[in-house]
Structure formats: structure tokens, C-alpha cells
mmCIF file of C-alpha atoms in Angstrom:
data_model
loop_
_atom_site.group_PDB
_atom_site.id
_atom_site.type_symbol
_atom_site.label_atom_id
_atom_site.label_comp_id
_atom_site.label_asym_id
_atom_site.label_seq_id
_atom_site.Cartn_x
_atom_site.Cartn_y
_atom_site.Cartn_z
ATOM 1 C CA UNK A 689 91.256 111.219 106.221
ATOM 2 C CA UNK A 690 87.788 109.911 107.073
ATOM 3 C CA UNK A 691 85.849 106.984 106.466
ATOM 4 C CA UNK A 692 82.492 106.265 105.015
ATOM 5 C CA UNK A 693 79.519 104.624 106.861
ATOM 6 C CA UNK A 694 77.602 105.028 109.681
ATOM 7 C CA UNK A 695 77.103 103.450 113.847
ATOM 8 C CA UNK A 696 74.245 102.810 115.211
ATOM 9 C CA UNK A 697 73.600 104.138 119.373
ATOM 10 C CA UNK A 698 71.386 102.317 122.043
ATOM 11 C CA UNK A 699 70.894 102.536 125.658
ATOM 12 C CA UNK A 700 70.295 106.125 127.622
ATOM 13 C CA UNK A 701 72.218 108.363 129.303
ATOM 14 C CA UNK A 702 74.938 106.763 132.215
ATOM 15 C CA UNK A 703 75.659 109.501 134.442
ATOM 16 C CA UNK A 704 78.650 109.949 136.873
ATOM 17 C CA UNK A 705 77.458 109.486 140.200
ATOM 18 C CA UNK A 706 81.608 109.515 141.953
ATOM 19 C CA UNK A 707 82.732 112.875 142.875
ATOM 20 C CA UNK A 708 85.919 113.860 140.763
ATOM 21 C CA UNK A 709 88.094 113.540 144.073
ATOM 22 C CA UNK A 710 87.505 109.892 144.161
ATOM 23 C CA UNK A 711 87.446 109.068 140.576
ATOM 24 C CA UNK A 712 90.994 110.775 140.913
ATOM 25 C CA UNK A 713 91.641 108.417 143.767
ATOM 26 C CA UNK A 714 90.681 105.297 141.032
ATOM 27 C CA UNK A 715 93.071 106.566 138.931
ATOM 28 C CA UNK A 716 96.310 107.066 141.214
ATOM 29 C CA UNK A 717 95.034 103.164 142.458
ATOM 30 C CA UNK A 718 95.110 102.135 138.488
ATOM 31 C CA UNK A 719 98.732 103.577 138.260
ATOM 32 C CA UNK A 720 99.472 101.535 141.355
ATOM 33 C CA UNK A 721 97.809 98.298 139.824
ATOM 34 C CA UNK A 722 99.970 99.062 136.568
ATOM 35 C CA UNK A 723 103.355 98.853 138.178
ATOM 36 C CA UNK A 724 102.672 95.281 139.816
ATOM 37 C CA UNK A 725 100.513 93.942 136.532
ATOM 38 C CA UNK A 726 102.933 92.300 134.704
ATOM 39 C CA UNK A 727 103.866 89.958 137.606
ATOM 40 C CA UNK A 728 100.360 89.795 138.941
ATOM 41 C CA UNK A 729 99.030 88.817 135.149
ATOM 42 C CA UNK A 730 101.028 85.791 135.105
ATOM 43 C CA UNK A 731 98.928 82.558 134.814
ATOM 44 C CA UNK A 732 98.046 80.479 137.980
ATOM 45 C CA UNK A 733 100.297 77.202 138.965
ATOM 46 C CA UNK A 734 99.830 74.495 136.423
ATOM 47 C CA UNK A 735 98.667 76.898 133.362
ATOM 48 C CA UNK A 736 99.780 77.634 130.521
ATOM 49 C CA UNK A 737 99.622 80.815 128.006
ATOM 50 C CA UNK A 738 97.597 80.545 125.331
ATOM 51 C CA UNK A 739 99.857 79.397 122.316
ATOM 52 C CA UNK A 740 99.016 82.717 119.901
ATOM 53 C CA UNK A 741 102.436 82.748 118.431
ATOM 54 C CA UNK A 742 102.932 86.324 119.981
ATOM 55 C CA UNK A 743 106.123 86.651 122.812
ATOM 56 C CA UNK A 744 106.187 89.074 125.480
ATOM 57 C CA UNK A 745 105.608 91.679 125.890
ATOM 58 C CA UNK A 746 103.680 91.760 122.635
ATOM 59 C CA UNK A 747 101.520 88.705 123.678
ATOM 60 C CA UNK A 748 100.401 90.796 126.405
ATOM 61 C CA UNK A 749 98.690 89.199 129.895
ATOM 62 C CA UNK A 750 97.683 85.913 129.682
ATOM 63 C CA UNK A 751 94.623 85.930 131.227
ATOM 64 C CA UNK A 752 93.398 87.831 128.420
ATOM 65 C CA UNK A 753 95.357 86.810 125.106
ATOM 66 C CA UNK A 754 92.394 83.885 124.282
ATOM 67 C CA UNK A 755 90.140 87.012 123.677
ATOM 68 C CA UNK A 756 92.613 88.876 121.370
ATOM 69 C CA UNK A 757 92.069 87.976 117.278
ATOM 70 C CA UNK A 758 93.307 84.475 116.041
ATOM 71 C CA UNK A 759 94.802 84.694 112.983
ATOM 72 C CA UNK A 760 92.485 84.170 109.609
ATOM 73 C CA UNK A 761 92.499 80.464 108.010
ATOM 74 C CA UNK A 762 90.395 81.549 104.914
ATOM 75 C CA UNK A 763 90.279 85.052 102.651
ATOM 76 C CA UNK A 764 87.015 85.646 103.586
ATOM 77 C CA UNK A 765 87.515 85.890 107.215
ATOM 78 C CA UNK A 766 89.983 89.066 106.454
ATOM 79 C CA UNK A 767 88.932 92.222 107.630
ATOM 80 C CA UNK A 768 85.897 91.243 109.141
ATOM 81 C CA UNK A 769 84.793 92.689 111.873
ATOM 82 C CA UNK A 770 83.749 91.632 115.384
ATOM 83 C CA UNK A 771 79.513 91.440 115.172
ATOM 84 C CA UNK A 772 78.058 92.485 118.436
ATOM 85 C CA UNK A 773 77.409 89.542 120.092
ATOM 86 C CA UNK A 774 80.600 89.259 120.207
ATOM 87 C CA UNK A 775 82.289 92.239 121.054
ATOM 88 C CA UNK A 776 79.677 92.352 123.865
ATOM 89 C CA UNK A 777 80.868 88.544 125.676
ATOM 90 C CA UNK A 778 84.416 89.749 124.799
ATOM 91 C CA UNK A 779 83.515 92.900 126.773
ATOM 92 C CA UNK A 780 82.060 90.607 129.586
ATOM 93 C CA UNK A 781 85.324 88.962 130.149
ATOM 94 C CA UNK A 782 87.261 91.917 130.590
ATOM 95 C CA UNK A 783 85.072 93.535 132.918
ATOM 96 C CA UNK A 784 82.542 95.439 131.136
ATOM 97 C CA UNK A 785 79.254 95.915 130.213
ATOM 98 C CA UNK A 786 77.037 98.425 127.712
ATOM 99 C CA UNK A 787 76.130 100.100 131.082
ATOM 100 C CA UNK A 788 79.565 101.784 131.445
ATOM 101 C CA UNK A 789 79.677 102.772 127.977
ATOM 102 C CA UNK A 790 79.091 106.904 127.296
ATOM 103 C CA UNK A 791 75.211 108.179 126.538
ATOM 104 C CA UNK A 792 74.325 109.327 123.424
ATOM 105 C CA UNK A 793 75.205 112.816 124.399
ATOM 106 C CA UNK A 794 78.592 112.424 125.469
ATOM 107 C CA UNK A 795 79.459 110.207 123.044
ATOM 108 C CA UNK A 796 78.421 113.294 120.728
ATOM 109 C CA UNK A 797 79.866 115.801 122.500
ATOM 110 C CA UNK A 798 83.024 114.238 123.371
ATOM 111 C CA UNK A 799 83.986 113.455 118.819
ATOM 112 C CA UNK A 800 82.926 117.007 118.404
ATOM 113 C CA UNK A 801 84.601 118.585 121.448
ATOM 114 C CA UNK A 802 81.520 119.566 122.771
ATOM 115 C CA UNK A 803 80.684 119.534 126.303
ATOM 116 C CA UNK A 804 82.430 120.950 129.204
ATOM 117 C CA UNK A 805 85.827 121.714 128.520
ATOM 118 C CA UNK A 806 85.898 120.350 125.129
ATOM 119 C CA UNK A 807 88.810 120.461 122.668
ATOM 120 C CA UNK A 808 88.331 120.088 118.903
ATOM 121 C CA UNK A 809 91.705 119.180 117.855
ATOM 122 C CA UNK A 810 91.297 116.806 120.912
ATOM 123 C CA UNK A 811 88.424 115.202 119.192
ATOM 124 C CA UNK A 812 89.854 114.891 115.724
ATOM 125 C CA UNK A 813 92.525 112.845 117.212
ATOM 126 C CA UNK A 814 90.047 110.431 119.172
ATOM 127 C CA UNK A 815 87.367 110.370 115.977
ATOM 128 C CA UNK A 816 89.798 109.393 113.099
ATOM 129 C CA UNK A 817 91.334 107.027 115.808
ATOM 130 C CA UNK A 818 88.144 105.390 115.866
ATOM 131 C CA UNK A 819 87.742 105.196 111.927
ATOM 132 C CA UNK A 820 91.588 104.067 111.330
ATOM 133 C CA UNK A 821 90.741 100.693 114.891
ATOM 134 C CA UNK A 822 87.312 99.984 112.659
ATOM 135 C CA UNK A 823 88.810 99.962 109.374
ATOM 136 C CA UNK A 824 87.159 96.581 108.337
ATOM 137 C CA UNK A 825 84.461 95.744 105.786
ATOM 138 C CA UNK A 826 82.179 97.937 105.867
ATOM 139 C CA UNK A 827 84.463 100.767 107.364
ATOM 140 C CA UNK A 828 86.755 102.026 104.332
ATOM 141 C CA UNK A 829 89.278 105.156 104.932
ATOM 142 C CA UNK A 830 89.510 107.357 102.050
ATOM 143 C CA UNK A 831 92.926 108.665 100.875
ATOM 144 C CA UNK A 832 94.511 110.347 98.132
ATOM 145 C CA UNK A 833 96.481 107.581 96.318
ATOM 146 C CA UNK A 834 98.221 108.938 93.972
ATOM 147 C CA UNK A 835 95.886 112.140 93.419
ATOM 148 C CA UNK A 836 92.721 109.820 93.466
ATOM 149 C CA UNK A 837 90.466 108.986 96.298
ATOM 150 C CA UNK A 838 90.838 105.633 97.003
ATOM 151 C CA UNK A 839 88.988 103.792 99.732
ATOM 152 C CA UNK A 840 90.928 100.591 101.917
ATOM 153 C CA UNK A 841 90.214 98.563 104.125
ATOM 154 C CA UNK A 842 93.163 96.764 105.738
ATOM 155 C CA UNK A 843 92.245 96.307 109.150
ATOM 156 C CA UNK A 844 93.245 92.629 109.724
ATOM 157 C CA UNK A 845 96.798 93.563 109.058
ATOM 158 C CA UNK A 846 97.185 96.227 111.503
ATOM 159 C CA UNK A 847 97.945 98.821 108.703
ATOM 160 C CA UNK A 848 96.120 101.469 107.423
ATOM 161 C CA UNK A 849 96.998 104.129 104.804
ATOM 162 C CA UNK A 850 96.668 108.065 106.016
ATOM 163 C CA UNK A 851 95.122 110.771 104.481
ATOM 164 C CA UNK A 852 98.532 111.616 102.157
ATOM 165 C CA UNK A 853 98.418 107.651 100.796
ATOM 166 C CA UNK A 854 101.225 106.224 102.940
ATOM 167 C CA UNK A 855 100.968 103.159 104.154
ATOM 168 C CA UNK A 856 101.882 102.837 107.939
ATOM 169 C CA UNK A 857 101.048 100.655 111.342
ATOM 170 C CA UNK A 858 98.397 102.830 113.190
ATOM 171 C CA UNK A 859 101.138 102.861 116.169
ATOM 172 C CA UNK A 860 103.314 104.932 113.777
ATOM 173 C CA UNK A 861 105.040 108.242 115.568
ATOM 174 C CA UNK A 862 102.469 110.212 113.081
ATOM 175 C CA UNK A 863 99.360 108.071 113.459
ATOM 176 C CA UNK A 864 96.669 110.010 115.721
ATOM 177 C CA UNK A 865 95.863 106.295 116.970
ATOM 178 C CA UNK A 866 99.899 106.889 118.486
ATOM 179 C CA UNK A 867 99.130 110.570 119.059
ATOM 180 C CA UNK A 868 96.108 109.932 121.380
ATOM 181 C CA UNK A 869 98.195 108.149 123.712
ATOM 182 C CA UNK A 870 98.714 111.436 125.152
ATOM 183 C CA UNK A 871 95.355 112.089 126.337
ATOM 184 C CA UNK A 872 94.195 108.780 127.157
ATOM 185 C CA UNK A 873 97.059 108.712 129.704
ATOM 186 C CA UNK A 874 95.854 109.389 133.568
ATOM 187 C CA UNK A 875 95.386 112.790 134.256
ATOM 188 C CA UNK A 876 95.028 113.751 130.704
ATOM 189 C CA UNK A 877 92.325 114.933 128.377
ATOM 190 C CA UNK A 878 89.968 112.387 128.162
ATOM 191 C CA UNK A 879 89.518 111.298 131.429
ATOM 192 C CA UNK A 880 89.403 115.272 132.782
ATOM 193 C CA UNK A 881 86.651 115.803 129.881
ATOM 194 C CA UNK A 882 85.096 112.878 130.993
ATOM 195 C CA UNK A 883 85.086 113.353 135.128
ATOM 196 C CA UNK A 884 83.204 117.094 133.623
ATOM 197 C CA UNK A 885 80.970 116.148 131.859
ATOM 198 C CA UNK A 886 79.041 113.436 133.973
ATOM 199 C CA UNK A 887 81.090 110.267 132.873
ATOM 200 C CA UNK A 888 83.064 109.726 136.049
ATOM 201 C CA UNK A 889 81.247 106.090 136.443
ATOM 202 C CA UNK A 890 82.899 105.180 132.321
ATOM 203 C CA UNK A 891 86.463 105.792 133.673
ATOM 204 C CA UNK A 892 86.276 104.252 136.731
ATOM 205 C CA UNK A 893 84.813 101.078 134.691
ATOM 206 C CA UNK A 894 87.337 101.479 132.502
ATOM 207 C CA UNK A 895 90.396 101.595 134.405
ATOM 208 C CA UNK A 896 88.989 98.202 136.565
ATOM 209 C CA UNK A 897 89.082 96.360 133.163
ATOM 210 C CA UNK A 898 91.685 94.676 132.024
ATOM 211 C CA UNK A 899 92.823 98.144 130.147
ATOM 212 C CA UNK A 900 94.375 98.646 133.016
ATOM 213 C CA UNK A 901 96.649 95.328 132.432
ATOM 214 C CA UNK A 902 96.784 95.288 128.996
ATOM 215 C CA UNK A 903 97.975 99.077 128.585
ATOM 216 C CA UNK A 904 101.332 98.011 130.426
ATOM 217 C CA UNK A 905 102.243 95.188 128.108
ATOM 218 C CA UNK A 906 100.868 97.716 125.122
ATOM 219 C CA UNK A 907 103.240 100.706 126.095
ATOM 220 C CA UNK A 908 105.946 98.374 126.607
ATOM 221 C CA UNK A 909 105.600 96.668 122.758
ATOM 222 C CA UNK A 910 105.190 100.371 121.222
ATOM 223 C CA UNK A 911 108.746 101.082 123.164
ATOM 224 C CA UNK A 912 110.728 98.666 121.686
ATOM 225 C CA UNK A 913 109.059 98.614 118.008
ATOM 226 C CA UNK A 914 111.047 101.680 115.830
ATOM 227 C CA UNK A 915 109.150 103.304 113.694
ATOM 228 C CA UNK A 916 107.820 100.273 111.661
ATOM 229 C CA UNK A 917 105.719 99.407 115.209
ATOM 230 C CA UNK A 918 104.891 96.143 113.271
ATOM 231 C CA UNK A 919 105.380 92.794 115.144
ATOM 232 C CA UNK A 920 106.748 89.357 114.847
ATOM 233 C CA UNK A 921 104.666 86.373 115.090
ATOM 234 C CA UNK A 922 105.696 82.696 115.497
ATOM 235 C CA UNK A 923 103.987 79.680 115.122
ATOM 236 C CA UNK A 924 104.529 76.121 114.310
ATOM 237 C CA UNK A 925 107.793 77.488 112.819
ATOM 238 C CA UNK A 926 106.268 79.798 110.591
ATOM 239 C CA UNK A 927 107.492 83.496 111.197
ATOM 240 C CA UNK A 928 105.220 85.889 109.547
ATOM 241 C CA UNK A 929 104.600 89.791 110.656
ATOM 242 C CA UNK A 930 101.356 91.932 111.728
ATOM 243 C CA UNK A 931 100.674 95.648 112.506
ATOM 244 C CA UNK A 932 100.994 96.388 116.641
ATOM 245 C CA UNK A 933 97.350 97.359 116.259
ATOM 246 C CA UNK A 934 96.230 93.412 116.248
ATOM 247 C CA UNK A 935 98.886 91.911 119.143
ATOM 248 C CA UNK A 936 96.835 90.722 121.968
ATOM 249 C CA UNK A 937 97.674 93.989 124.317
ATOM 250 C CA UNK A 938 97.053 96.676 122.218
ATOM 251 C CA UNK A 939 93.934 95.466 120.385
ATOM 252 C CA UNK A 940 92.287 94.395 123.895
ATOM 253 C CA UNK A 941 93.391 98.148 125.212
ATOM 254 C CA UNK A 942 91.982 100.020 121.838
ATOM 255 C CA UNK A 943 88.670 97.116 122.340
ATOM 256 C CA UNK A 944 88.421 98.582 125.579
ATOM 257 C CA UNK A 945 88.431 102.355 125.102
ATOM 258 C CA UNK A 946 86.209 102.002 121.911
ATOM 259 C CA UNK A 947 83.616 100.088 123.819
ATOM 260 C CA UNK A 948 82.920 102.887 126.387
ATOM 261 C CA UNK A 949 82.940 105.245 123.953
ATOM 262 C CA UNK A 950 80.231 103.062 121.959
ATOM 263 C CA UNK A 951 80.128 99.399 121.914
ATOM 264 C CA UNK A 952 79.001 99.122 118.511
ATOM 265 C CA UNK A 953 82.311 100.935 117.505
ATOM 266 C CA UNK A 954 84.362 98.032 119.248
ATOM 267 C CA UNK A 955 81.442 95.711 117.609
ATOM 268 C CA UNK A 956 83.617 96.542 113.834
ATOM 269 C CA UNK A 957 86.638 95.834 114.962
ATOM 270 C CA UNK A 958 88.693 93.231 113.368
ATOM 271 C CA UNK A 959 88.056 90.108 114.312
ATOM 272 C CA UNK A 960 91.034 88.137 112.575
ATOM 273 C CA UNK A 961 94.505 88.962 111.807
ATOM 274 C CA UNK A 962 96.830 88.001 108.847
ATOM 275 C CA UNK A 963 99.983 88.349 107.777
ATOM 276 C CA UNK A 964 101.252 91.877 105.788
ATOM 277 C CA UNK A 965 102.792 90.505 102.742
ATOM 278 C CA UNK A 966 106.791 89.802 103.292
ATOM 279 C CA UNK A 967 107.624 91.839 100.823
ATOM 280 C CA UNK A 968 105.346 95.068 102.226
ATOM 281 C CA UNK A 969 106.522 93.969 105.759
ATOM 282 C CA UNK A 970 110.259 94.325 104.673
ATOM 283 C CA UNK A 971 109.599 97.788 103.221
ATOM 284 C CA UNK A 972 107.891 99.103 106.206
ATOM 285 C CA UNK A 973 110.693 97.643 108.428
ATOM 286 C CA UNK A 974 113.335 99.377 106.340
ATOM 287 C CA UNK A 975 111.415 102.381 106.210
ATOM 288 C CA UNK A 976 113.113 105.046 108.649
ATOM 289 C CA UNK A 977 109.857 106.572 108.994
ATOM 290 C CA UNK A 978 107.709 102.910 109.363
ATOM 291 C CA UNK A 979 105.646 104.571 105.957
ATOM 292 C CA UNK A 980 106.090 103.382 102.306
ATOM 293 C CA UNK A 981 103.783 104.889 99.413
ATOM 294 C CA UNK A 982 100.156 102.593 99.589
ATOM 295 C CA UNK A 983 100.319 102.695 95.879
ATOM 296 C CA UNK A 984 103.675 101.035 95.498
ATOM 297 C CA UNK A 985 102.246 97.937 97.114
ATOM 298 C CA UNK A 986 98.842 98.227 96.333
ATOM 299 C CA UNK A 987 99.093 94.603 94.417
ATOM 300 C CA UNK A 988 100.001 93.042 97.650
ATOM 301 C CA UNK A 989 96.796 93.686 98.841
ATOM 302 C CA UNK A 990 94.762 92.718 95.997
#
């Protein structure tokens, strides 16, 4: 499964300039910082949360759920993405700039598994995870839908359908954007490929965002989810459903990760959520696997 289109670069190289023995000391601290974050995230005395509909943990911190996606009050704000402007103020408010974002280079290197140390199954999984956060308009994933290639573009409901044309949340057991998980973690993949190959100063800027935060209420939401991973939102009594991709944790954590890779990539991220239709959100939650055929509920969509 790939998509179709292309993202623009900027800015030159940002080199590491932390030895790897403290970046590794950054990260233990991060682990530290996770343990106490979902007391510490609590708002002040006399605030409230923000009122997105979304309960813990799937609300996430809420000192950052204002920056997550509302949810879309016409059809033509659905699966539109961010804009840079945006993405770039929302970046601001968690704590980081273009500056900590990757160079050209290791961008490059780092989707190909180039560089030092590089893995190319490693880099499949992080460059279709990209494609499957940025699938808004624009951004189409191809699949074979029953034995055609069919482009979507489904972004705003936290779905997405794979490369065999099932339809699934992109926090599904199979989904590399699940998958990856395993070497975003601490001590894992990316951050070793990245401490290598001259990026120490991205993961330390990383890790003193609110990723750090987020990524606790995120892990949490995935735990508890089954295989659908969709979640419930509620709001002025309405109940309606949405893929895990676009609660408040996990899209601010995927924002996050996509912006130091390239900010332009977290720049086509959805900007607006709405509901999966009840009667595809009852399929996927009956699923055992969280995946129904994309062409059995195509219509839904149309």
C-alpha cells in the first residue's frame, strides 16, 4: 500500500551536537517524566478540561486536548488537512519548532533505511505510517478493492483501508502505524538510528514535547480498545464513534513524531474529525479482527 503525491522539504541540515551518553540520559529522564504525567497533566486549581466529548484516558492531558482536531460541522471540512501555518503554531505549543525537525538527509536516509545502521523493513514500517497519519485530500492510499486499485481518503475518521482492501483503525494489531510502536519506544530503533546518524538534538526535542505526555494517555487508550481500537465520543448527549488515530493523545503523539521527521508531513494531517458511520462503526466493533471488507461499506463513505 502506498499513496500518491508528493512533500515538499525546507530548512538545512540540524546536526546532533549531545553525545549519545547524555541523549541516553534524556531518555531514562522521559521514562521518569512518563510515570508521574498523568497526575502532573492535570489542569491547575480553578480549570477546567476542554469539553471535546472524549473521557480519559482517550481525551488525553488537558493541557493539550484544545490543540487536538474538533470535530467537522460541514462536509467540506472532512479530510482536510492541517495547512502549515498551522501545524507550525500547533507545533509551538507543544514545544517545538522546524529547527528540531530532521535535515533533508536524514529525513532521506532514515524512509529508505539509509544511514548508519539503517533497517529497510524498519523504514517501510515508519514510511507507510506516514502515508496511512496523512491520508487526507490530497494524500489518497491505493488498495486493491475488490481486484481494482482504488484510491481513499478517510483520514478524518481515523480509518484507513490496507493494501488487501480491509477497512481497519490505523491502531489495528496489523496496522504498521500499531507495529511502529515498537521502535519508537525508548531504546528502540528510531531513536538508536537517530543518536547515529547526527540527530541526537531531534530526540531530545522530541521527548521534552508534550509526546512525552501524550504517549502515556495514548498507550493507555490502545490497551483497553480490542481490536476495533475505535473510540467513543460524547457530546451534548450525542454518542457517536471515531478511529483512535484522531483522540486528542494519539493524534498530538503521531503530530509530534511526524513533525520532526518533516513538518510539512504533520502540515497534511487531518485537521477535523467525524463520525464513522454507525452502521460501519458496529461492524468494525464486532469484527474479532477490528477489519471488515472496504468494499462492503464503501456507500457509507460516499
Amino acid at each position: 500500500m502506498r499513496g500518491t503525491g508528493a512533500t515538499g522539504r525546507r530548512r538545512g541540515a540540524t546536526g546532533g551536537h549531545r553525545s549519545g551518553a547524555a541523549a541516553h540520559r534524556t531518555l531514562l529522564s522521559a521514562v521518569a517524566v512518563c510515570l508521574l504525567a498523568l497526575v502532573a497533566a492535570q489542569p491547575a486549581a480553578g480549570q477546567s478540561a476542554p469539553d471535546t466529548g472524549f473521557a480519559v484516558p482517550f481525551s488525553g492531558s488537558p493541557r493539550y486536548e484544545h490543540l487536538a482536531p474538533t470535530q467537522a460541522t460541514s462536509p467540506d471540512q472532512v479530510n482536510q488537512p492541517l495547512g502549515q501555518q498551522a501545524a507550525d503554531e500547533i507545533a509551538r505549543q507543544i514545544g517545538l519548532t522546524a529547527d528540531d525537525a530532521l535535515s533533508d538527509q536524514q529525513y532521506r536516509e532514515l524512509v529508505t533505511g539509509g544511514g548508519v545502521g539503517g533497517d529497510r523493513e524498519a523504514a517501510r514500517i515508519i514510511d507507510e505510517c506516514a502515508w496511512i497519519l496523512t491520508n487526507t485530500v490530497g494524500r489518497p492510499l491505493l488498495s486493491v478493492v475488490d481486484g481494482t486499485v482504488t484510491p481513499t481518503v478517510l483520514g478524518s475518521y481515523g480509518l484507513y483501508v490496507n493494501s488487501d482492501g480491509l477497512l481497519q483503525s490505523p491502531a489495528n494489531a496489523d496496522a504498521p502505524t500499531r507495529q511502529v510502536n515498537t521502535l519508537i519506544a525508548p531504546g528502540g530503533y528510531v531513536g538508536n538510528w537517530l543518536r547515529d546518524n547526527g540527530a541526537t538534538r531531534s530526540l531530545i526535542a522530541l521527548y521534552r514535547s508534550a509526546y512525552t505526555v501524550q504517549a502515556v494517555y495514548g498507550f493507555a487508550a490502545q490497551q483497553i480498545s480490542g481490536p476495533a481500537q475505535v473510540v467513543a465520543n460524547t457530546r451534548g448527549g450525542v454518542v457517536s464513534t471515531v478511529g483512535m488515530s484522531m483522540a486528542p493523545p494519539l493524534w498530538i503523539v503521531n503530530f509530534a513524531l511526524l513533525y520532526v521527521l518533516e513538518p510539512s508531513l504533520a502540515a497534511a494531517m487531518p485537521a477535523y474529525w467525524t463520525p464513522i458511520p454507525e452502521a460501519v462503526a458496529d461492524a468494525v466493533a464486532s469484527s474479532p479482527t477490528g477489519q471488515v471488507p472496504y468494499d462492503d461499506y464503501r456507500t457509507h463513505f460516499d
